[in-house]
Each structure stands twice: as structure tokens, then as C-alpha cells.
Amino acid sequence: MQLVSTEASPAPDLSFAHFLAGLAGMGAAGILLAWQPEALLTRWHPAALAAVHLFALAGLMPVMLGALLQFVPVACGLALPRWPRLDWLILFALLAGAYALAGGFLFADPAWLLTAGLLLAASLLSFLAKLLRALWQQKLQATLPAALRRNALAFAATVLLGLTLIGVMRFGWALPFLQLVDWHAQWGLIGWVGGLIISVSSVVVPMFHVSAPYPRHWELATRGLPLLLLAGGLASLAGWSTLAQLCTALLAVLCLAFGLLTGLRVVEARRGERDAFHWGWLAVAALSSGLALLGLLASLASDPHWGVAFGVLALTGLGGGTISVMLYRIVPFLIWLHWQRANKARARLPLLHQIVPERAQRAQLLADFGASLVLTTAAFVPVLVLPGAALLAASKLVQLSLLARAMHAYRQRLALLHTLPPRVRPATGNP
């Protein structure tokens, strides 16, 4: 199992801002779908394009980047460069660019698209440079940094493909538009979001569930993820349909294997608690297995609704659902850890599971995964878009409220702890 060092955890305020902004972005995507429920009739609907990019860039992306600010130093022992003012500007530019991109799709405004491209290029490439600089400090044989490097390259491919698509739409570059769109979605959903979930899970699942580590051959298998994406994309471009279909099938096998291996570790966990974190990871495992089968069906079926269903489940279920589960462990743990650091007076502190109420976690996660399933079904039953989108927005905004209250309590107690005099243990030796 990968060893972690909590001593390397930086102050959590920047990560907390990323988390809250991301939940707000996912909630905004749900509100947009509820406002225009006809969006899921086709992947090319302006509101569908706007909602997808709101969820991905204003929702998933800030949370993933905020988590990496903590995960890379703690799990890899690598220091990310700290640019106090620039780090906040990166977050602001990311959010401004994401909302500008959604506006450009929604109102078909080329100026908004260009503005979004400039803001997103500045923010995402700046963060990527910082991430790659840290990850390349480590020797290549280290497993986790090597996996994160592959994730970062998928991140770079997603960003560059997205910027190229903006160039095609804004300046009319003569490039294969539909192929670029598919590559952008594949590298973003599978290579970046899916790949990062796999990498983080290799540490988080065994550590927090007190279970066996993932087998060595699984890590070897995941190394082929970017190669399968690359081979499948080139085969599709060249018209080699059999090879492209084989790559899709192997990607589905990887997704299914991840679901089964993760579910087995959660079920066999030595940690006795059956809390929201336990059931949430079981849901992630089940959803990953189902997503593998849905992706295979989408690649074989001629009906485009299967592709829409796959995209919705991958984005809101595997992406948004996993993030919701993880935030209920990341945020309380960071709060508890930094309280402990400041607790020189050895005052009594709330326990980890008391920071965010367990019952509220369960209710929110149930609504979250339920909304994802309803929206996935809505690809075939359009009348379900409105209730599914409303439930998604409500669940994300409820989680935002729960975590914002916990962060407010953190700051209040932290300020109090800094005012308390240190408690000195009495001498026990004889004079």
C-alpha cells in the first residue's frame, strides 16, 4: 500500500474554495438542464453542450484540482509549487472560462467561446505546468507518481483537444470536427476523470476501508489505459473499425475490473463501520461495473441515445458521484488534521465522524446517485429530465451547504485554538 504523510498537508483553504466552487458548478449544470429539459434529446443541443461543460469544467475540474493540491504532497511526498496570489487567479480564471464557455454554447456567441478559450488555456495550462513540475521530481519507478503522470498527460490531451475545437468553431480550421469531439470526450471522461479516480482509489480505498491493496497486476493493466485511447482513436480515424471496437471492449473490461476489485475491497474491509462512506464506495463500484456494460452497448448500438446515456452516467455518476463520496472523507479529515496541528492546548475536539452529520451524508448520497440514474434513464424517457436535473441540482447544493457549514466551524474553532495557551505536561521525574 502507498504510504502517506499527513505532515505534508498544506493549509486547506485553497482546496476548500475549489470544493465549494465545484459543487456550485455541478448544481448550476443541474439547474440549466431543469430549465431546458429538452437538452438531452441530442448531444448537440446548445443547452446540453453548456450543461456538460458546466458540470465538467465548473464542477468536476475545480474539485479534482483542489484534491490534487492535497493528494500530491500527502500521498506522493511531492511539493507542488505555491503561488499564493496566482493560485487564486487560476481558480477564478477556470470558473470564469467555464461559465463563459457555457454561455458561448447556449447563445451561439463566438466572442464568448474565444474568451472562454483564453481563460481556460491560461488557468488549466498553468495548473498543469505546476503539476507536471512536481510529478517529474520523483523517480520513474515510483508507482503512484507514474500513474499521476499518465493522468496529467490525459489532462493535457483533453485541454489541447478542447482548445483545438474552439479554434475550429471560432476560426473555421479545416480539421475533422466530429472525430475531435469524440477524442476530446474520450480523453476527458476516460483518460482524465476515470484515470484519476483509479489512481486515487489505489490509495484511498485500502487506507480508509482498511482492506487489502489492489493487486500488482491491476496497476500494470491500468498502464494500458492511455495506449488504448490512443490506439482506438487512430484506428477510428483510419477506418479500422475492428481494431477500434477491440480497444473499446478492452476499455470496458478495465472499467468492469475496477468496479469488481473496488467492490471486493469494500465488502472485505476490516473497518467495521457501515457508514455513508462504505455504502457510497459500494455504489461507485456497482456503477463502474454497469458503466462498462453501458459503454459497450453504446459502441455497438446504432441508436445515439445509448451514447447520451453513457455520457450522462459517466459524468454525473462515476465523476460526480465518486467526488461526492470522497468529499465526505477529504473535508472532515483535513479539518480534523489541521485542528490537531493547532491544538497546543490539547483541548477536546469533535471526532472525525461528527464534523458532517452521518444521516445527512446518507440522504445526500442517495439523492446524488438517484439523480444520476434518473438522468441516465431520461436519455430514453425525456419526461424524466426535469425531475432528474432538479434532484441533481438539489443534491449538489445540499452537499455544498453541509460542507460550507463544516468549513465555517473549522475556521471558528481554529481561531479559538490559536488563542489558547499551550498545555505543558507536568514533570514526572524525581528531583
Short mmCIF file of C-alpha atoms in Angstrom, two decimals:
data_model
loop_
_atom_site.label_atom_id
_atom_site.label_comp_id
_atom_site.label_asym_id
_atom_site.label_seq_id
_atom_site.Cartn_x
_atom_site.Cartn_y
_atom_site.Cartn_z
CA MET A 1 0.00 0.00 0.00
CA GLN A 2 1.18 3.52 -0.76
CA LEU A 3 2.37 5.21 2.43
CA VAL A 4 1.08 8.70 3.15
CA SER A 5 2.48 11.55 5.23
CA THR A 6 -0.12 13.90 6.66
CA GLU A 7 2.68 16.21 7.80
CA ALA A 8 2.98 17.34 4.19
CA SER A 9 -0.65 18.53 4.00
CA PRO A 10 -0.77 22.27 3.18
CA ALA A 11 -3.34 24.65 4.68
CA PRO A 12 -6.72 23.57 3.26
CA ASP A 13 -8.29 26.97 2.48
CA LEU A 14 -7.46 26.91 -1.25
CA SER A 15 -8.67 23.32 -1.60
CA PHE A 16 -11.87 24.18 0.28
CA ALA A 17 -12.55 27.03 -2.15
CA HIS A 18 -12.09 24.61 -5.07
CA PHE A 19 -14.51 22.12 -3.49
CA LEU A 20 -17.29 24.64 -2.88
CA ALA A 21 -16.89 26.19 -6.33
CA GLY A 22 -17.08 22.74 -7.91
CA LEU A 23 -20.27 21.78 -6.09
CA ALA A 24 -21.82 25.09 -7.14
CA GLY A 25 -20.83 24.39 -10.77
CA MET A 26 -22.42 20.94 -10.71
CA GLY A 27 -25.54 22.45 -9.17
CA ALA A 28 -25.60 25.09 -11.91
CA ALA A 29 -25.46 22.37 -14.57
CA GLY A 30 -28.48 20.67 -12.98
CA ILE A 31 -30.40 23.94 -12.88
CA LEU A 32 -29.63 24.55 -16.57
CA LEU A 33 -30.95 21.10 -17.52
CA ALA A 34 -34.07 21.64 -15.42
CA TRP A 35 -34.60 24.96 -17.24
CA GLN A 36 -34.22 23.35 -20.68
CA PRO A 37 -35.18 19.67 -20.23
CA GLU A 38 -35.28 19.11 -24.00
CA ALA A 39 -31.46 19.31 -23.95
CA LEU A 40 -30.94 15.54 -23.68
CA LEU A 41 -32.81 14.83 -26.91
CA THR A 42 -29.44 15.13 -28.68
CA ARG A 43 -25.82 15.58 -27.62
CA TRP A 44 -25.64 18.61 -29.94
CA HIS A 45 -28.34 20.66 -28.23
CA PRO A 46 -26.86 24.02 -27.10
CA ALA A 47 -28.14 23.54 -23.53
CA ALA A 48 -26.68 20.01 -23.45
CA LEU A 49 -23.26 21.29 -24.52
CA ALA A 50 -23.49 24.11 -21.97
CA ALA A 51 -24.58 21.79 -19.13
CA VAL A 52 -21.89 19.19 -19.91
CA HIS A 53 -19.11 21.76 -19.83
CA LEU A 54 -20.51 23.44 -16.73
CA PHE A 55 -20.54 20.09 -14.94
CA ALA A 56 -17.07 19.14 -16.20
CA LEU A 57 -15.18 22.45 -16.05
CA ALA A 58 -17.01 24.43 -13.34
CA GLY A 59 -17.89 21.28 -11.37
CA LEU A 60 -15.58 18.28 -11.59
CA MET A 61 -12.43 20.17 -12.55
CA PRO A 62 -12.19 22.52 -9.53
CA VAL A 63 -12.80 19.63 -7.12
CA MET A 64 -10.21 17.41 -8.82
CA LEU A 65 -7.61 20.17 -8.85
CA GLY A 66 -8.35 21.09 -5.24
CA ALA A 67 -7.96 17.45 -4.21
CA LEU A 68 -4.64 17.18 -6.06
CA LEU A 69 -3.33 20.16 -4.07
CA GLN A 70 -3.58 17.88 -1.02
CA PHE A 71 -3.14 14.43 -2.55
CA VAL A 72 0.17 15.01 -4.35
CA PRO A 73 2.07 16.25 -1.24
CA VAL A 74 0.44 13.75 1.15
CA ALA A 75 0.37 10.56 -0.93
CA CYS A 76 3.42 11.16 -3.14
CA GLY A 77 5.56 13.28 -0.85
CA LEU A 78 5.99 15.85 -3.63
CA ALA A 79 5.71 19.57 -3.02
CA LEU A 80 3.54 21.44 -5.50
CA PRO A 81 4.91 24.95 -6.21
CA ARG A 82 2.97 27.50 -4.18
CA TRP A 83 1.97 30.71 -5.90
CA PRO A 84 -0.31 32.36 -3.29
CA ARG A 85 -1.91 35.02 -5.47
CA LEU A 86 -1.61 33.17 -8.76
CA ASP A 87 -3.27 30.04 -7.34
CA TRP A 88 -6.42 32.03 -6.59
CA LEU A 89 -6.27 33.66 -10.03
CA ILE A 90 -6.04 30.20 -11.62
CA LEU A 91 -9.24 29.16 -9.85
CA PHE A 92 -11.01 32.40 -10.80
CA ALA A 93 -9.93 32.10 -14.47
CA LEU A 94 -11.05 28.47 -14.57
CA LEU A 95 -14.52 29.34 -13.29
CA ALA A 96 -14.85 32.43 -15.48
CA GLY A 97 -13.76 30.42 -18.51
CA ALA A 98 -16.16 27.56 -17.74
CA TYR A 99 -19.17 29.85 -17.39
CA ALA A 100 -18.13 31.84 -20.48
CA LEU A 101 -17.88 28.59 -22.46
CA ALA A 102 -21.35 27.55 -21.30
CA GLY A 103 -22.66 30.96 -22.37
CA GLY A 104 -20.95 30.64 -25.75
CA PHE A 105 -22.67 27.30 -26.39
CA LEU A 106 -26.02 28.44 -25.06
CA PHE A 107 -26.18 31.68 -27.05
CA ALA A 108 -24.01 30.61 -30.03
CA ASP A 109 -21.69 33.55 -29.39
CA PRO A 110 -18.19 33.19 -30.94
CA ALA A 111 -16.78 36.01 -28.78
CA TRP A 112 -17.72 34.14 -25.61
CA LEU A 113 -16.11 30.98 -26.98
CA LEU A 114 -12.87 32.81 -27.71
CA THR A 115 -12.85 34.47 -24.28
CA ALA A 116 -13.50 31.10 -22.67
CA GLY A 117 -10.67 29.51 -24.61
CA LEU A 118 -8.18 32.15 -23.47
CA LEU A 119 -9.24 31.93 -19.81
CA LEU A 120 -9.29 28.14 -19.77
CA ALA A 121 -5.94 27.87 -21.54
CA ALA A 122 -4.33 30.24 -19.04
CA SER A 123 -5.77 28.53 -15.96
CA LEU A 124 -5.56 24.86 -16.92
CA LEU A 125 -2.14 25.01 -18.56
CA SER A 126 -0.78 26.92 -15.55
CA PHE A 127 -2.03 24.26 -13.15
CA LEU A 128 -0.80 21.52 -15.47
CA ALA A 129 2.68 23.05 -15.53
CA LYS A 130 2.73 23.14 -11.74
CA LEU A 131 1.53 19.54 -11.50
CA LEU A 132 4.00 18.17 -14.04
CA ARG A 133 6.86 20.02 -12.43
CA ALA A 134 6.10 18.32 -9.11
CA LEU A 135 5.45 14.86 -10.55
CA TRP A 136 8.68 14.75 -12.54
CA GLN A 137 10.70 15.25 -9.35
CA GLN A 138 10.05 11.59 -8.48
CA LYS A 139 11.87 8.60 -9.93
CA LEU A 140 10.02 6.82 -12.70
CA GLN A 141 9.76 3.51 -10.82
CA ALA A 142 7.52 5.02 -8.11
CA THR A 143 4.06 3.61 -8.86
CA LEU A 144 1.71 6.39 -7.78
CA PRO A 145 3.60 9.37 -9.27
CA ALA A 146 3.92 7.40 -12.53
CA ALA A 147 0.15 6.83 -12.57
CA LEU A 148 -0.48 10.52 -11.88
CA ARG A 149 1.87 11.45 -14.70
CA ARG A 150 -0.25 9.38 -17.07
CA ASN A 151 -3.36 11.12 -15.71
CA ALA A 152 -1.70 14.51 -16.23
CA LEU A 153 -0.90 13.64 -19.85
CA ALA A 154 -4.55 12.68 -20.38
CA PHE A 155 -5.47 16.02 -18.78
CA ALA A 156 -3.14 17.80 -21.25
CA ALA A 157 -4.63 15.90 -24.20
CA THR A 158 -8.16 16.84 -23.11
CA VAL A 159 -7.27 20.52 -22.78
CA LEU A 160 -5.42 20.72 -26.09
CA LEU A 161 -8.22 18.93 -27.94
CA GLY A 162 -10.77 21.28 -26.36
CA LEU A 163 -8.78 24.36 -27.37
CA THR A 164 -8.45 22.95 -30.89
CA LEU A 165 -12.23 22.54 -31.07
CA ILE A 166 -12.70 26.16 -30.04
CA GLY A 167 -10.33 27.10 -32.87
CA VAL A 168 -12.39 25.05 -35.33
CA MET A 169 -15.64 26.70 -34.19
CA ARG A 170 -14.25 30.22 -33.94
CA PHE A 171 -11.82 30.36 -36.89
CA GLY A 172 -13.05 27.55 -39.13
CA TRP A 173 -9.88 25.46 -39.03
CA ALA A 174 -10.15 22.61 -41.55
CA LEU A 175 -9.94 19.66 -39.15
CA PRO A 176 -12.15 16.55 -38.64
CA PHE A 177 -14.62 18.12 -36.20
CA LEU A 178 -16.66 15.06 -35.21
CA GLN A 179 -13.54 12.97 -34.64
CA LEU A 180 -12.03 15.70 -32.47
CA VAL A 181 -15.23 15.91 -30.42
CA ASP A 182 -15.15 12.16 -29.76
CA TRP A 183 -11.46 12.23 -28.84
CA HIS A 184 -12.00 15.19 -26.52
CA ALA A 185 -14.82 13.39 -24.72
CA GLN A 186 -12.91 10.10 -24.50
CA TRP A 187 -9.69 11.59 -23.18
CA GLY A 188 -11.63 13.77 -20.75
CA LEU A 189 -14.08 11.21 -19.34
CA ILE A 190 -11.99 8.05 -19.57
CA GLY A 191 -8.38 9.21 -19.56
CA TRP A 192 -8.54 12.15 -17.14
CA VAL A 193 -11.59 11.68 -14.89
CA GLY A 194 -11.62 7.87 -14.95
CA GLY A 195 -7.83 7.59 -14.79
CA LEU A 196 -7.55 9.94 -11.80
CA ILE A 197 -10.31 8.08 -9.95
CA ILE A 198 -8.40 4.82 -10.48
CA SER A 199 -5.12 6.35 -9.27
CA VAL A 200 -6.63 7.96 -6.17
CA SER A 201 -8.62 4.83 -5.35
CA SER A 202 -5.43 2.78 -5.20
CA VAL A 203 -4.54 4.74 -2.04
CA VAL A 204 -7.89 5.85 -0.63
CA VAL A 205 -9.87 2.59 -0.78
CA PRO A 206 -7.33 0.36 1.03
CA MET A 207 -6.39 3.09 3.52
CA PHE A 208 -9.82 4.28 4.63
CA HIS A 209 -11.54 0.90 4.38
CA VAL A 210 -8.61 -0.95 6.00
CA SER A 211 -8.61 -3.53 3.23
CA ALA A 212 -6.13 -5.37 1.02
CA PRO A 213 -4.30 -3.26 -1.58
CA TYR A 214 -5.18 -3.58 -5.24
CA PRO A 215 -3.20 -6.41 -6.85
CA ARG A 216 0.05 -5.66 -8.64
CA HIS A 217 -1.28 -6.86 -11.98
CA TRP A 218 -4.08 -4.28 -11.77
CA GLU A 219 -1.56 -1.44 -11.72
CA LEU A 220 0.16 -3.00 -14.75
CA ALA A 221 -3.19 -3.24 -16.55
CA THR A 222 -4.05 0.43 -15.94
CA ARG A 223 -0.85 1.47 -17.67
CA GLY A 224 -2.53 0.47 -20.91
CA LEU A 225 -5.42 2.95 -20.49
CA PRO A 226 -3.86 5.86 -22.46
CA LEU A 227 -2.48 3.44 -25.05
CA LEU A 228 -5.96 2.00 -25.65
CA LEU A 229 -7.40 5.50 -26.03
CA LEU A 230 -4.66 6.45 -28.49
CA ALA A 231 -4.91 3.22 -30.50
CA GLY A 232 -8.72 3.37 -30.59
CA GLY A 233 -8.74 6.98 -31.74
CA LEU A 234 -6.20 6.40 -34.51
CA ALA A 235 -7.97 3.23 -35.62
CA SER A 236 -11.27 5.09 -35.84
CA LEU A 237 -9.64 7.87 -37.87
CA ALA A 238 -8.10 5.34 -40.25
CA GLY A 239 -11.36 3.45 -40.65
CA TRP A 240 -10.11 0.26 -38.94
CA SER A 241 -13.41 -0.49 -37.22
CA THR A 242 -12.41 -3.92 -35.87
CA LEU A 243 -9.36 -2.55 -34.05
CA ALA A 244 -11.35 0.43 -32.75
CA GLN A 245 -14.04 -1.93 -31.42
CA LEU A 246 -11.42 -4.13 -29.77
CA CYS A 247 -9.95 -1.10 -27.96
CA THR A 248 -13.45 -0.13 -26.79
CA ALA A 249 -14.04 -3.65 -25.48
CA LEU A 250 -10.74 -3.64 -23.59
CA LEU A 251 -11.59 -0.26 -22.03
CA ALA A 252 -14.92 -1.75 -20.92
CA VAL A 253 -13.06 -4.69 -19.36
CA LEU A 254 -10.83 -2.26 -17.42
CA CYS A 255 -13.88 -0.37 -16.14
CA LEU A 256 -15.59 -3.61 -15.13
CA ALA A 257 -12.43 -4.86 -13.40
CA PHE A 258 -12.15 -1.61 -11.45
CA GLY A 259 -15.73 -1.97 -10.25
CA LEU A 260 -15.27 -5.58 -9.19
CA LEU A 261 -11.89 -5.05 -7.49
CA THR A 262 -13.15 -1.97 -5.64
CA GLY A 263 -16.38 -3.64 -4.55
CA LEU A 264 -14.44 -6.64 -3.24
CA ARG A 265 -12.18 -4.42 -1.14
CA VAL A 266 -15.12 -2.52 0.33
CA VAL A 267 -17.04 -5.72 1.15
CA GLU A 268 -13.98 -7.35 2.75
CA ALA A 269 -12.97 -4.20 4.66
CA ARG A 270 -11.70 -4.77 8.18
CA ARG A 271 -13.19 -1.43 9.20
CA GLY A 272 -16.43 -2.39 10.91
CA GLU A 273 -18.43 0.77 10.23
CA ARG A 274 -21.17 0.60 7.58
CA ASP A 275 -21.44 4.35 7.17
CA ALA A 276 -22.13 6.61 4.19
CA PHE A 277 -18.53 6.26 3.02
CA HIS A 278 -18.87 2.47 2.93
CA TRP A 279 -22.17 2.44 1.02
CA GLY A 280 -21.01 5.27 -1.23
CA TRP A 281 -17.97 3.31 -2.41
CA LEU A 282 -20.13 0.23 -2.95
CA ALA A 283 -22.34 2.41 -5.17
CA VAL A 284 -19.27 3.63 -7.07
CA ALA A 285 -18.16 0.03 -7.60
CA ALA A 286 -21.59 -1.06 -8.84
CA LEU A 287 -21.91 1.99 -11.07
CA SER A 288 -18.46 1.35 -12.62
CA SER A 289 -19.46 -2.20 -13.50
CA GLY A 290 -22.73 -1.01 -15.01
CA LEU A 291 -20.96 1.76 -16.88
CA ALA A 292 -18.66 -0.78 -18.55
CA LEU A 293 -21.64 -2.67 -19.94
CA LEU A 294 -23.42 0.54 -20.98
CA GLY A 295 -20.31 1.76 -22.81
CA LEU A 296 -20.05 -1.49 -24.72
CA LEU A 297 -23.71 -1.26 -25.69
CA ALA A 298 -23.28 2.36 -26.78
CA SER A 299 -20.39 1.39 -29.08
CA LEU A 300 -22.41 -1.41 -30.72
CA ALA A 301 -25.85 0.21 -30.95
CA SER A 302 -26.92 2.42 -33.83
CA ASP A 303 -29.30 4.39 -31.59
CA PRO A 304 -27.44 7.56 -30.43
CA HIS A 305 -29.45 7.62 -27.19
CA TRP A 306 -27.17 4.88 -25.83
CA GLY A 307 -24.20 7.22 -26.26
CA VAL A 308 -26.05 10.01 -24.46
CA ALA A 309 -26.92 7.63 -21.61
CA PHE A 310 -23.29 6.53 -21.31
CA GLY A 311 -22.05 10.12 -21.20
CA VAL A 312 -24.60 11.13 -18.55
CA LEU A 313 -23.79 8.16 -16.31
CA ALA A 314 -20.03 8.59 -16.72
CA LEU A 315 -20.15 12.32 -16.00
CA THR A 316 -22.75 12.57 -13.23
CA GLY A 317 -22.41 9.06 -11.79
CA LEU A 318 -18.79 7.97 -11.91
CA GLY A 319 -17.44 11.53 -11.92
CA GLY A 320 -19.91 13.45 -9.77
CA GLY A 321 -20.88 10.51 -7.55
CA THR A 322 -17.32 9.49 -6.69
CA ILE A 323 -16.46 13.09 -5.91
CA SER A 324 -19.44 13.40 -3.56
CA VAL A 325 -18.36 10.27 -1.68
CA MET A 326 -14.73 11.39 -1.47
CA LEU A 327 -15.55 14.90 -0.24
CA TYR A 328 -17.23 13.44 2.84
CA ARG A 329 -13.87 11.93 3.76
CA ILE A 330 -11.47 14.58 2.47
CA VAL A 331 -13.09 17.63 4.08
CA PRO A 332 -13.63 16.19 7.60
CA PHE A 333 -10.15 14.66 7.56
CA LEU A 334 -8.48 17.94 6.59
CA ILE A 335 -10.50 19.82 9.21
CA TRP A 336 -9.61 17.31 11.93
CA LEU A 337 -5.93 17.20 10.89
CA HIS A 338 -5.43 20.96 10.95
CA TRP A 339 -7.33 21.29 14.22
CA GLN A 340 -4.93 18.75 15.71
CA ARG A 341 -1.92 20.71 14.46
CA ALA A 342 -3.19 23.89 16.12
CA ASN A 343 -4.32 22.17 19.33
CA LYS A 344 -1.33 23.01 21.51
CA ALA A 345 -3.68 23.34 24.47
CA ARG A 346 -4.85 19.74 23.96
CA ALA A 347 -8.49 20.86 24.07
CA ARG A 348 -11.26 18.38 23.39
CA LEU A 349 -12.14 18.28 19.68
CA PRO A 350 -15.05 16.79 17.73
CA LEU A 351 -14.44 13.32 16.35
CA LEU A 352 -13.95 12.84 12.62
CA HIS A 353 -17.42 11.40 12.00
CA GLN A 354 -19.08 14.25 13.94
CA ILE A 355 -17.86 17.01 11.61
CA VAL A 356 -20.51 16.33 8.94
CA PRO A 357 -23.67 14.56 10.22
CA GLU A 358 -23.83 10.92 9.05
CA ARG A 359 -27.58 10.95 8.39
CA ALA A 360 -27.26 13.99 6.15
CA GLN A 361 -24.43 12.31 4.21
CA ARG A 362 -26.54 9.22 3.55
CA ALA A 363 -29.55 11.23 2.38
CA GLN A 364 -27.47 13.42 0.09
CA LEU A 365 -25.60 10.49 -1.48
CA LEU A 366 -28.86 8.61 -2.03
CA ALA A 367 -30.26 11.67 -3.85
CA ASP A 368 -27.00 12.09 -5.78
CA PHE A 369 -26.81 8.57 -7.18
CA GLY A 370 -30.57 8.53 -7.68
CA ALA A 371 -30.40 11.69 -9.77
CA SER A 372 -27.66 10.18 -11.92
CA LEU A 373 -29.72 7.05 -12.60
CA VAL A 374 -32.86 9.08 -13.38
CA LEU A 375 -30.95 11.32 -15.81
CA THR A 376 -29.38 8.29 -17.48
CA THR A 377 -32.83 6.79 -17.99
CA ALA A 378 -34.01 10.17 -19.27
CA ALA A 379 -31.88 9.66 -22.39
CA PHE A 380 -34.67 7.25 -23.43
CA VAL A 381 -37.58 8.74 -21.44
CA PRO A 382 -37.32 12.55 -21.89
CA VAL A 383 -40.04 13.30 -19.35
CA LEU A 384 -37.56 12.29 -16.62
CA VAL A 385 -35.05 15.03 -17.47
CA LEU A 386 -36.78 17.69 -15.34
CA PRO A 387 -37.09 15.65 -12.10
CA GLY A 388 -33.61 14.14 -12.59
CA ALA A 389 -31.99 17.52 -13.19
CA ALA A 390 -33.83 19.13 -10.27
CA LEU A 391 -32.76 16.29 -7.97
CA LEU A 392 -29.16 16.57 -9.15
CA ALA A 393 -29.07 20.33 -8.54
CA ALA A 394 -30.70 19.96 -5.12
CA SER A 395 -28.33 17.19 -4.01
CA LYS A 396 -25.19 19.12 -5.01
CA LEU A 397 -26.41 22.32 -3.34
CA VAL A 398 -27.29 20.40 -0.18
CA GLN A 399 -23.75 18.96 -0.11
CA LEU A 400 -22.35 22.45 -0.67
CA SER A 401 -24.35 23.67 2.33
CA LEU A 402 -23.20 20.77 4.54
CA LEU A 403 -19.54 21.23 3.71
CA ALA A 404 -19.70 25.04 3.90
CA ARG A 405 -21.07 24.76 7.45
CA ALA A 406 -18.29 22.34 8.38
CA MET A 407 -15.66 24.70 6.92
CA HIS A 408 -17.17 27.64 8.83
CA ALA A 409 -16.98 25.65 12.06
CA TYR A 410 -13.38 24.76 11.19
CA ARG A 411 -12.35 28.40 10.87
CA GLN A 412 -14.11 29.39 14.08
CA ARG A 413 -12.54 26.61 16.14
CA LEU A 414 -9.15 27.11 14.53
CA ALA A 415 -9.18 30.78 15.54
CA LEU A 416 -10.12 29.75 19.07
CA LEU A 417 -7.35 27.15 19.28
CA HIS A 418 -4.78 29.75 18.29
CA THR A 419 -5.79 31.89 21.29
CA LEU A 420 -5.43 29.11 23.88
CA PRO A 421 -2.16 28.83 25.79
CA PRO A 422 -0.22 25.61 25.25
CA ARG A 423 -0.77 22.94 27.85
CA VAL A 424 2.51 21.71 29.32
CA ARG A 425 2.71 18.20 30.70
CA PRO A 426 3.82 18.17 34.36
CA ALA A 427 7.28 16.82 35.05
CA THR A 428 7.18 13.22 36.25
CA GLY A 429 10.84 12.63 37.19
CA ASN A 430 12.21 12.78 40.78
CA PRO A 431 14.18 15.87 41.79
#
